[in-house]
């Protein structure tokens, strides 16, 4: 059985925790897109792990994880992460594999990435980790893949700096390399969990272009970058927060106004720890955008939504969610492709009463306050998608499962 987990907003939705939670029942975990610009935080008891490249399931000692074909991998960042895991008692050797079709991020890509973004009239807000450059070179057929490290002629054609770097890292990366399609074919009777990066609204085709990631962050990416075809996908889960956040530049219709909503903005950011795992940058915060979420559900054939950070709203008397936009006086109920329309969109908001009690100890749906369940029910009705899991805290155990994704519909 194959289950795909993606972000249903602009990233940072809590996918890492959800993948970590679901991985206990999976035999194999594959991350199919993105690079070291992504960040997942996993909390287990008193321990906190920040992962950027390694799939979240690595914390289970009996799981094998794979960096998939759609990823762009910085070898330096990867082995720094592996060294961190090893220093904290996680034995990764033999359990971390790399698709031989994945592309590599070379050291000079970082400065190229920063320089390119700085030269734009309207910068994207890149993390400066060379991700965009790696994907650009991949598209122009000038990239370097893991498999190329074993090809003397391919290496000889590289410039001196790149050639030396590739030669240094080949002995470490090649023993980890696998043909992902063949590997999954030979494990086709296993339960496999596929992990996306960033979020659906940052997808290069379906997202808020040009303020998007350079890779595919939609569910469809698994069929080209995860080693399986589209008919092999059994379930798609979309993870979203009870509110919205965004990192970097780009339109954000429900963003809190710094002057009139500054206190609420600070409350959500601090309570939700809304700072980038990769960059440390404070995330832009706003009310839940249900129009965008409904769009993400439809564009990705999401079978079930996973609601995280619901506990952030514990202390509020009232909060709101966006149910439509007003664009230059016109009511808009769909998610616009036009960046001008999104930039000028004014959210039409619906108010909800807060439950004013902590959710962190709840372990079943029935233990949630009625007002919290009412909020969940409204989201389900609006998006026409069931919410199958609810997270009420950062720890692995603070998860309510209403319907297991490992059951075929």
Short mmCIF file of C-alpha atoms in Angstrom, two decimals:
data_model
loop_
_atom_site.label_atom_id
_atom_site.label_comp_id
_atom_site.label_asym_id
_atom_site.label_seq_id
_atom_site.Cartn_x
_atom_site.Cartn_y
_atom_site.Cartn_z
CA UNK A 1 0.00 0.00 0.00
CA UNK A 2 1.30 3.46 -0.92
CA UNK A 3 0.36 6.56 1.11
CA UNK A 4 1.48 10.06 0.10
CA UNK A 5 1.81 12.93 2.60
CA UNK A 6 2.07 16.50 1.28
CA UNK A 7 1.70 19.98 2.70
CA UNK A 8 -1.61 21.60 1.78
CA UNK A 9 -0.50 25.20 2.39
CA UNK A 10 2.79 27.12 1.89
CA UNK A 11 4.91 24.57 3.74
CA UNK A 12 5.75 24.31 7.46
CA UNK A 13 2.44 22.57 8.18
CA UNK A 14 3.87 19.88 10.46
CA UNK A 15 4.46 17.17 7.85
CA UNK A 16 7.55 15.94 9.69
CA UNK A 17 5.60 15.02 12.80
CA UNK A 18 2.84 13.33 10.79
CA UNK A 19 5.27 11.31 8.67
CA UNK A 20 7.13 10.31 11.84
CA UNK A 21 3.85 9.22 13.44
CA UNK A 22 2.68 7.20 10.41
CA UNK A 23 6.11 5.70 9.76
CA UNK A 24 5.77 3.27 12.65
CA UNK A 25 3.41 1.20 10.47
CA UNK A 26 5.33 1.65 7.22
CA UNK A 27 8.07 -0.59 5.92
CA UNK A 28 9.71 2.06 3.76
CA UNK A 29 9.70 5.87 3.77
CA UNK A 30 10.54 7.79 0.59
CA UNK A 31 10.93 11.53 0.28
CA UNK A 32 10.30 12.40 -3.34
CA UNK A 33 11.09 16.13 -3.74
CA UNK A 34 12.94 19.19 -2.47
CA UNK A 35 16.32 19.69 -0.89
CA UNK A 36 17.99 21.13 2.19
CA UNK A 37 15.74 24.19 1.94
CA UNK A 38 13.02 22.12 3.62
CA UNK A 39 12.91 21.60 7.37
CA UNK A 40 11.03 19.15 9.58
CA UNK A 41 11.02 19.27 13.37
CA UNK A 42 10.22 16.05 15.20
CA UNK A 43 9.62 15.96 18.96
CA UNK A 44 9.81 12.67 20.80
CA UNK A 45 9.64 13.02 24.56
CA UNK A 46 12.37 15.45 25.63
CA UNK A 47 14.23 15.04 22.34
CA UNK A 48 13.84 17.38 19.38
CA UNK A 49 15.26 16.62 15.93
CA UNK A 50 15.57 19.10 13.05
CA UNK A 51 15.75 17.29 9.70
CA UNK A 52 16.28 18.84 6.28
CA UNK A 53 17.13 16.05 3.85
CA UNK A 54 16.68 12.75 5.68
CA UNK A 55 13.08 11.44 5.64
CA UNK A 56 11.28 11.69 8.98
CA UNK A 57 10.97 7.94 9.54
CA UNK A 58 14.69 7.59 10.33
CA UNK A 59 14.03 7.80 14.08
CA UNK A 60 12.53 4.29 14.03
CA UNK A 61 15.47 1.89 14.22
CA UNK A 62 13.90 -0.72 11.94
CA UNK A 63 12.90 1.59 9.07
CA UNK A 64 14.63 2.18 5.75
CA UNK A 65 14.37 5.68 4.26
CA UNK A 66 15.14 6.81 0.73
CA UNK A 67 16.01 10.21 -0.73
CA UNK A 68 14.04 10.06 -3.97
CA UNK A 69 14.66 10.91 -7.60
CA UNK A 70 13.03 14.35 -7.44
CA UNK A 71 15.32 15.57 -4.68
CA UNK A 72 18.35 17.81 -5.13
CA UNK A 73 20.90 16.67 -2.58
CA UNK A 74 23.70 18.67 -1.05
CA UNK A 75 26.18 15.97 0.06
CA UNK A 76 27.76 18.24 2.68
CA UNK A 77 24.39 19.03 4.26
CA UNK A 78 23.31 15.38 4.06
CA UNK A 79 26.34 14.04 5.90
CA UNK A 80 26.22 16.82 8.50
CA UNK A 81 22.68 15.68 9.21
CA UNK A 82 23.70 12.03 9.34
CA UNK A 83 26.55 12.89 11.73
CA UNK A 84 24.08 14.72 13.97
CA UNK A 85 21.81 11.68 14.05
CA UNK A 86 24.72 9.36 14.79
CA UNK A 87 25.93 11.60 17.62
CA UNK A 88 22.48 11.34 19.15
CA UNK A 89 22.43 7.56 19.05
CA UNK A 90 20.56 7.00 15.76
CA UNK A 91 22.28 4.26 13.74
CA UNK A 92 21.58 5.24 10.12
CA UNK A 93 24.09 3.10 8.24
CA UNK A 94 22.36 0.73 5.84
CA UNK A 95 19.02 2.47 6.51
CA UNK A 96 19.50 5.65 4.44
CA UNK A 97 19.44 5.11 0.69
CA UNK A 98 19.68 7.60 -2.18
CA UNK A 99 18.06 7.33 -5.60
CA UNK A 100 20.73 7.13 -8.29
CA UNK A 101 18.59 9.51 -10.37
CA UNK A 102 18.58 12.28 -7.74
CA UNK A 103 20.51 15.43 -8.64
CA UNK A 104 23.31 16.96 -6.61
CA UNK A 105 23.76 20.48 -5.27
CA UNK A 106 27.37 21.60 -5.76
CA UNK A 107 29.04 24.22 -3.52
CA UNK A 108 29.10 27.03 -6.08
CA UNK A 109 25.32 26.78 -6.53
CA UNK A 110 24.76 28.54 -3.20
CA UNK A 111 26.35 31.83 -4.25
CA UNK A 112 24.74 31.62 -7.67
CA UNK A 113 21.36 31.16 -5.98
CA UNK A 114 21.82 34.21 -3.74
CA UNK A 115 23.17 36.38 -6.56
CA UNK A 116 20.34 35.42 -8.90
CA UNK A 117 17.66 36.26 -6.35
CA UNK A 118 19.35 39.53 -5.35
CA UNK A 119 19.40 40.60 -9.02
CA UNK A 120 15.62 40.25 -9.38
CA UNK A 121 13.48 43.37 -9.34
CA UNK A 122 11.21 41.49 -6.93
CA UNK A 123 13.23 38.84 -5.04
CA UNK A 124 11.57 35.48 -4.38
CA UNK A 125 13.08 35.17 -0.90
CA UNK A 126 15.20 32.07 -1.55
CA UNK A 127 16.92 30.25 1.31
CA UNK A 128 20.18 30.57 -0.66
CA UNK A 129 20.97 26.86 -0.48
CA UNK A 130 21.45 26.35 -4.21
CA UNK A 131 18.15 24.55 -4.71
CA UNK A 132 16.88 26.76 -7.53
CA UNK A 133 20.18 26.53 -9.39
CA UNK A 134 20.20 22.73 -9.13
CA UNK A 135 16.65 22.47 -10.49
CA UNK A 136 17.43 24.98 -13.27
CA UNK A 137 20.44 22.95 -14.37
CA UNK A 138 18.37 19.78 -14.18
CA UNK A 139 15.78 21.32 -16.53
CA UNK A 140 18.46 22.54 -18.95
CA UNK A 141 20.05 19.06 -18.87
CA UNK A 142 23.28 20.30 -17.34
CA UNK A 143 22.84 18.83 -13.85
CA UNK A 144 24.86 16.18 -12.08
CA UNK A 145 23.10 13.06 -10.77
CA UNK A 146 24.20 10.51 -8.20
CA UNK A 147 24.57 7.90 -10.96
CA UNK A 148 26.97 10.21 -12.81
CA UNK A 149 29.48 9.87 -9.98
CA UNK A 150 30.31 6.40 -11.32
CA UNK A 151 30.83 7.64 -14.88
CA UNK A 152 34.47 8.73 -15.53
CA UNK A 153 33.60 10.43 -18.82
CA UNK A 154 30.81 12.45 -17.19
CA UNK A 155 33.11 13.54 -14.37
CA UNK A 156 35.90 14.46 -16.75
CA UNK A 157 33.55 16.86 -18.54
CA UNK A 158 33.01 18.88 -15.33
CA UNK A 159 34.86 22.08 -14.46
CA UNK A 160 37.78 21.66 -12.07
CA UNK A 161 36.01 22.73 -8.85
CA UNK A 162 32.94 20.61 -9.58
CA UNK A 163 35.05 17.64 -10.66
CA UNK A 164 37.10 17.67 -7.47
CA UNK A 165 33.95 17.90 -5.32
CA UNK A 166 32.29 15.01 -7.16
CA UNK A 167 35.39 12.86 -6.85
CA UNK A 168 35.56 13.50 -3.11
CA UNK A 169 31.94 12.56 -2.46
CA UNK A 170 31.56 9.61 -4.85
CA UNK A 171 32.98 7.04 -2.37
CA UNK A 172 30.44 8.08 0.26
CA UNK A 173 27.34 8.46 -1.92
CA UNK A 174 27.64 5.57 -4.37
CA UNK A 175 27.39 2.81 -1.70
CA UNK A 176 24.04 4.36 -0.66
CA UNK A 177 22.69 4.59 -4.23
CA UNK A 178 19.76 2.46 -5.43
CA UNK A 179 17.60 2.21 -8.52
CA UNK A 180 14.47 3.51 -6.81
CA UNK A 181 11.99 2.06 -9.31
CA UNK A 182 13.52 -1.40 -9.01
CA UNK A 183 13.84 -1.09 -5.23
CA UNK A 184 10.15 -0.26 -4.85
CA UNK A 185 9.15 -2.96 -7.31
CA UNK A 186 10.98 -5.53 -5.19
CA UNK A 187 9.24 -4.15 -2.08
CA UNK A 188 5.82 -3.76 -3.68
CA UNK A 189 4.14 -5.77 -0.92
CA UNK A 190 5.40 -3.36 1.74
CA UNK A 191 3.53 -0.39 3.14
CA UNK A 192 5.38 2.61 1.75
CA UNK A 193 5.03 6.18 2.97
CA UNK A 194 5.92 8.96 0.52
CA UNK A 195 6.91 12.33 1.99
CA UNK A 196 6.67 15.58 0.07
CA UNK A 197 8.50 18.84 0.78
CA UNK A 198 7.25 22.42 1.08
CA UNK A 199 3.53 22.68 0.30
CA UNK A 200 1.00 22.50 -2.52
CA UNK A 201 0.81 26.28 -2.80
CA UNK A 202 4.56 26.37 -3.44
CA UNK A 203 4.38 23.86 -6.29
CA UNK A 204 6.01 25.27 -9.41
CA UNK A 205 2.93 24.54 -11.55
CA UNK A 206 0.00 24.72 -9.14
CA UNK A 207 1.35 27.25 -6.66
CA UNK A 208 1.62 31.04 -6.42
CA UNK A 209 4.08 31.36 -9.30
CA UNK A 210 6.69 32.88 -9.41
CA UNK A 211 6.79 32.87 -5.59
CA UNK A 212 7.15 29.11 -5.44
CA UNK A 213 9.75 26.43 -4.90
CA UNK A 214 11.73 25.21 -7.92
CA UNK A 215 10.54 21.64 -7.51
CA UNK A 216 7.29 19.71 -7.48
CA UNK A 217 5.61 19.83 -4.09
CA UNK A 218 2.22 18.51 -5.18
CA UNK A 219 1.00 14.93 -4.80
CA UNK A 220 1.52 14.32 -8.52
CA UNK A 221 5.26 14.55 -7.98
CA UNK A 222 5.32 11.11 -6.43
CA UNK A 223 4.40 9.57 -9.80
CA UNK A 224 7.45 11.02 -11.53
CA UNK A 225 9.92 11.40 -8.69
CA UNK A 226 8.99 8.74 -6.15
CA UNK A 227 9.62 5.60 -8.17
CA UNK A 228 5.98 4.59 -8.71
CA UNK A 229 3.27 5.39 -11.24
CA UNK A 230 0.03 7.30 -10.55
CA UNK A 231 -2.14 4.17 -10.43
CA UNK A 232 -0.04 2.82 -7.54
CA UNK A 233 -1.06 5.62 -5.15
CA UNK A 234 -3.64 4.43 -2.63
CA UNK A 235 -4.10 7.50 -0.41
CA UNK A 236 -3.12 11.17 -0.43
CA UNK A 237 -3.01 13.04 2.87
CA UNK A 238 -2.76 16.84 3.00
CA UNK A 239 -1.34 18.41 6.16
CA UNK A 240 -2.46 21.91 7.15
CA UNK A 241 -2.42 24.16 10.19
CA UNK A 242 -5.39 25.68 12.01
CA UNK A 243 -4.09 28.99 10.67
CA UNK A 244 -1.82 29.93 7.74
CA UNK A 245 1.87 30.82 7.52
CA UNK A 246 4.25 31.70 4.76
CA UNK A 247 8.03 32.20 4.57
CA UNK A 248 9.62 34.55 2.07
CA UNK A 249 7.92 36.85 -0.39
CA UNK A 250 4.69 36.38 -2.30
CA UNK A 251 0.96 37.06 -1.90
CA UNK A 252 -0.71 36.05 1.37
CA UNK A 253 -4.34 37.25 1.47
CA UNK A 254 -5.05 36.37 5.13
CA UNK A 255 -1.80 37.71 6.60
CA UNK A 256 -2.26 39.52 9.90
CA UNK A 257 -1.94 43.29 9.63
CA UNK A 258 1.09 44.42 11.64
CA UNK A 259 -0.65 47.54 12.92
CA UNK A 260 -4.17 46.37 13.72
CA UNK A 261 -3.40 42.71 14.47
CA UNK A 262 0.16 42.93 15.80
CA UNK A 263 -0.68 41.33 19.14
CA UNK A 264 -2.46 38.39 17.49
CA UNK A 265 0.42 38.03 15.04
CA UNK A 266 2.95 37.78 17.89
CA UNK A 267 0.73 35.41 19.88
CA UNK A 268 0.38 32.92 17.00
CA UNK A 269 4.06 33.14 16.05
CA UNK A 270 5.34 32.60 19.58
CA UNK A 271 2.74 30.02 20.65
CA UNK A 272 3.15 28.06 17.42
CA UNK A 273 6.95 28.55 17.32
CA UNK A 274 6.61 29.92 13.82
CA UNK A 275 10.28 30.28 12.92
CA UNK A 276 11.90 28.53 9.98
CA UNK A 277 13.67 25.25 10.80
CA UNK A 278 16.13 25.88 7.98
CA UNK A 279 16.62 29.66 8.13
CA UNK A 280 15.35 30.70 11.56
CA UNK A 281 13.34 33.44 9.85
CA UNK A 282 10.04 34.40 11.52
CA UNK A 283 7.14 33.11 9.46
CA UNK A 284 4.42 35.40 8.23
CA UNK A 285 1.19 34.43 10.00
CA UNK A 286 -2.50 34.81 9.18
CA UNK A 287 -5.92 33.26 9.50
CA UNK A 288 -6.68 29.93 7.84
CA UNK A 289 -7.34 30.46 4.13
CA UNK A 290 -10.10 27.97 3.34
CA UNK A 291 -10.32 29.06 -0.29
CA UNK A 292 -6.67 28.13 -0.81
CA UNK A 293 -7.09 24.91 1.18
CA UNK A 294 -10.08 23.81 -0.90
CA UNK A 295 -8.04 24.50 -4.04
CA UNK A 296 -5.16 22.38 -2.71
CA UNK A 297 -7.54 19.51 -1.92
CA UNK A 298 -8.97 19.52 -5.45
CA UNK A 299 -5.63 19.99 -7.23
CA UNK A 300 -4.04 17.08 -5.35
CA UNK A 301 -6.97 14.64 -5.02
CA UNK A 302 -6.50 14.74 -1.26
CA UNK A 303 -8.36 11.85 0.39
CA UNK A 304 -7.93 13.06 3.94
CA UNK A 305 -6.74 16.22 5.65
CA UNK A 306 -4.49 16.28 8.69
CA UNK A 307 -5.07 19.29 10.95
CA UNK A 308 -2.08 20.41 13.05
CA UNK A 309 -1.44 23.22 15.57
CA UNK A 310 -5.08 23.25 16.64
CA UNK A 311 -3.86 23.77 20.21
CA UNK A 312 -2.36 27.16 19.28
CA UNK A 313 -5.89 28.58 19.41
CA UNK A 314 -6.50 27.26 22.95
CA UNK A 315 -6.30 30.66 24.62
CA UNK A 316 -8.35 32.75 22.18
CA UNK A 317 -11.86 34.03 22.80
CA UNK A 318 -12.46 34.25 19.06
CA UNK A 319 -10.66 33.64 15.79
CA UNK A 320 -11.51 33.77 12.10
CA UNK A 321 -11.08 31.92 8.81
CA UNK A 322 -11.21 33.13 5.22
CA UNK A 323 -14.17 31.86 3.17
CA UNK A 324 -13.86 34.11 0.07
CA UNK A 325 -11.97 37.13 -1.28
CA UNK A 326 -12.92 40.57 -2.49
CA UNK A 327 -10.74 41.56 -5.42
CA UNK A 328 -11.22 45.17 -6.54
CA UNK A 329 -14.80 45.06 -5.25
CA UNK A 330 -15.64 41.68 -6.83
CA UNK A 331 -16.46 38.59 -4.71
CA UNK A 332 -14.09 35.73 -5.61
CA UNK A 333 -14.66 32.23 -4.23
CA UNK A 334 -11.87 30.38 -6.08
CA UNK A 335 -8.08 30.60 -5.75
CA UNK A 336 -6.75 33.00 -8.44
CA UNK A 337 -3.78 32.24 -10.68
CA UNK A 338 -3.11 35.98 -11.08
CA UNK A 339 -0.54 37.29 -8.62
CA UNK A 340 -2.09 40.74 -8.93
CA UNK A 341 -5.49 39.38 -7.93
CA UNK A 342 -4.02 37.52 -4.96
CA UNK A 343 -1.93 40.50 -3.87
CA UNK A 344 -5.01 42.74 -3.92
CA UNK A 345 -7.39 40.17 -2.44
CA UNK A 346 -9.14 41.16 0.77
CA UNK A 347 -10.24 38.16 2.83
CA UNK A 348 -13.91 37.63 3.61
CA UNK A 349 -13.77 36.26 7.15
CA UNK A 350 -16.05 34.07 9.25
CA UNK A 351 -15.76 34.21 13.04
CA UNK A 352 -15.50 31.22 15.38
CA UNK A 353 -15.74 31.08 19.17
CA UNK A 354 -12.66 29.82 21.00
CA UNK A 355 -12.88 26.82 23.33
CA UNK A 356 -10.69 28.36 26.06
CA UNK A 357 -9.27 25.09 27.34
CA UNK A 358 -6.06 23.14 26.61
CA UNK A 359 -6.24 20.40 23.99
CA UNK A 360 -2.83 18.82 24.57
CA UNK A 361 -4.08 15.92 26.70
CA UNK A 362 -6.84 14.87 24.26
CA UNK A 363 -6.23 11.50 22.59
CA UNK A 364 -9.65 10.82 21.08
CA UNK A 365 -12.06 12.85 18.95
CA UNK A 366 -14.65 12.79 21.72
CA UNK A 367 -12.21 14.39 24.17
CA UNK A 368 -11.97 17.56 22.08
CA UNK A 369 -14.25 20.44 23.20
CA UNK A 370 -17.42 20.86 21.14
CA UNK A 371 -16.29 24.24 19.78
CA UNK A 372 -13.05 22.69 18.50
CA UNK A 373 -15.03 19.90 16.83
CA UNK A 374 -17.35 22.50 15.31
CA UNK A 375 -14.36 24.27 13.73
CA UNK A 376 -13.12 20.97 12.30
CA UNK A 377 -16.59 20.15 10.93
CA UNK A 378 -16.82 23.54 9.20
CA UNK A 379 -13.46 23.00 7.49
CA UNK A 380 -14.57 19.55 6.32
CA UNK A 381 -17.79 20.92 4.89
CA UNK A 382 -16.11 23.86 3.16
CA UNK A 383 -13.29 21.83 1.58
CA UNK A 384 -15.48 18.78 0.91
CA UNK A 385 -12.66 16.70 2.40
CA UNK A 386 -12.65 14.71 5.66
CA UNK A 387 -10.17 15.57 8.40
CA UNK A 388 -8.82 12.15 9.32
CA UNK A 389 -6.15 13.17 11.85
CA UNK A 390 -5.80 16.03 14.34
CA UNK A 391 -2.57 17.06 16.07
CA UNK A 392 -2.90 18.82 19.44
CA UNK A 393 0.79 19.23 20.27
CA UNK A 394 4.31 18.68 18.97
CA UNK A 395 4.93 15.28 20.60
CA UNK A 396 4.36 12.10 18.62
CA UNK A 397 1.70 10.97 21.09
CA UNK A 398 -0.38 14.15 20.81
CA UNK A 399 -2.15 12.85 17.73
CA UNK A 400 -5.80 11.90 17.26
CA UNK A 401 -6.48 9.42 14.47
CA UNK A 402 -10.06 9.42 13.25
CA UNK A 403 -9.37 7.18 10.26
CA UNK A 404 -6.15 5.27 9.58
CA UNK A 405 -4.67 5.96 6.12
CA UNK A 406 -3.45 2.37 6.01
CA UNK A 407 -6.98 1.11 5.36
CA UNK A 408 -8.00 0.97 1.72
CA UNK A 409 -11.24 2.77 0.94
#
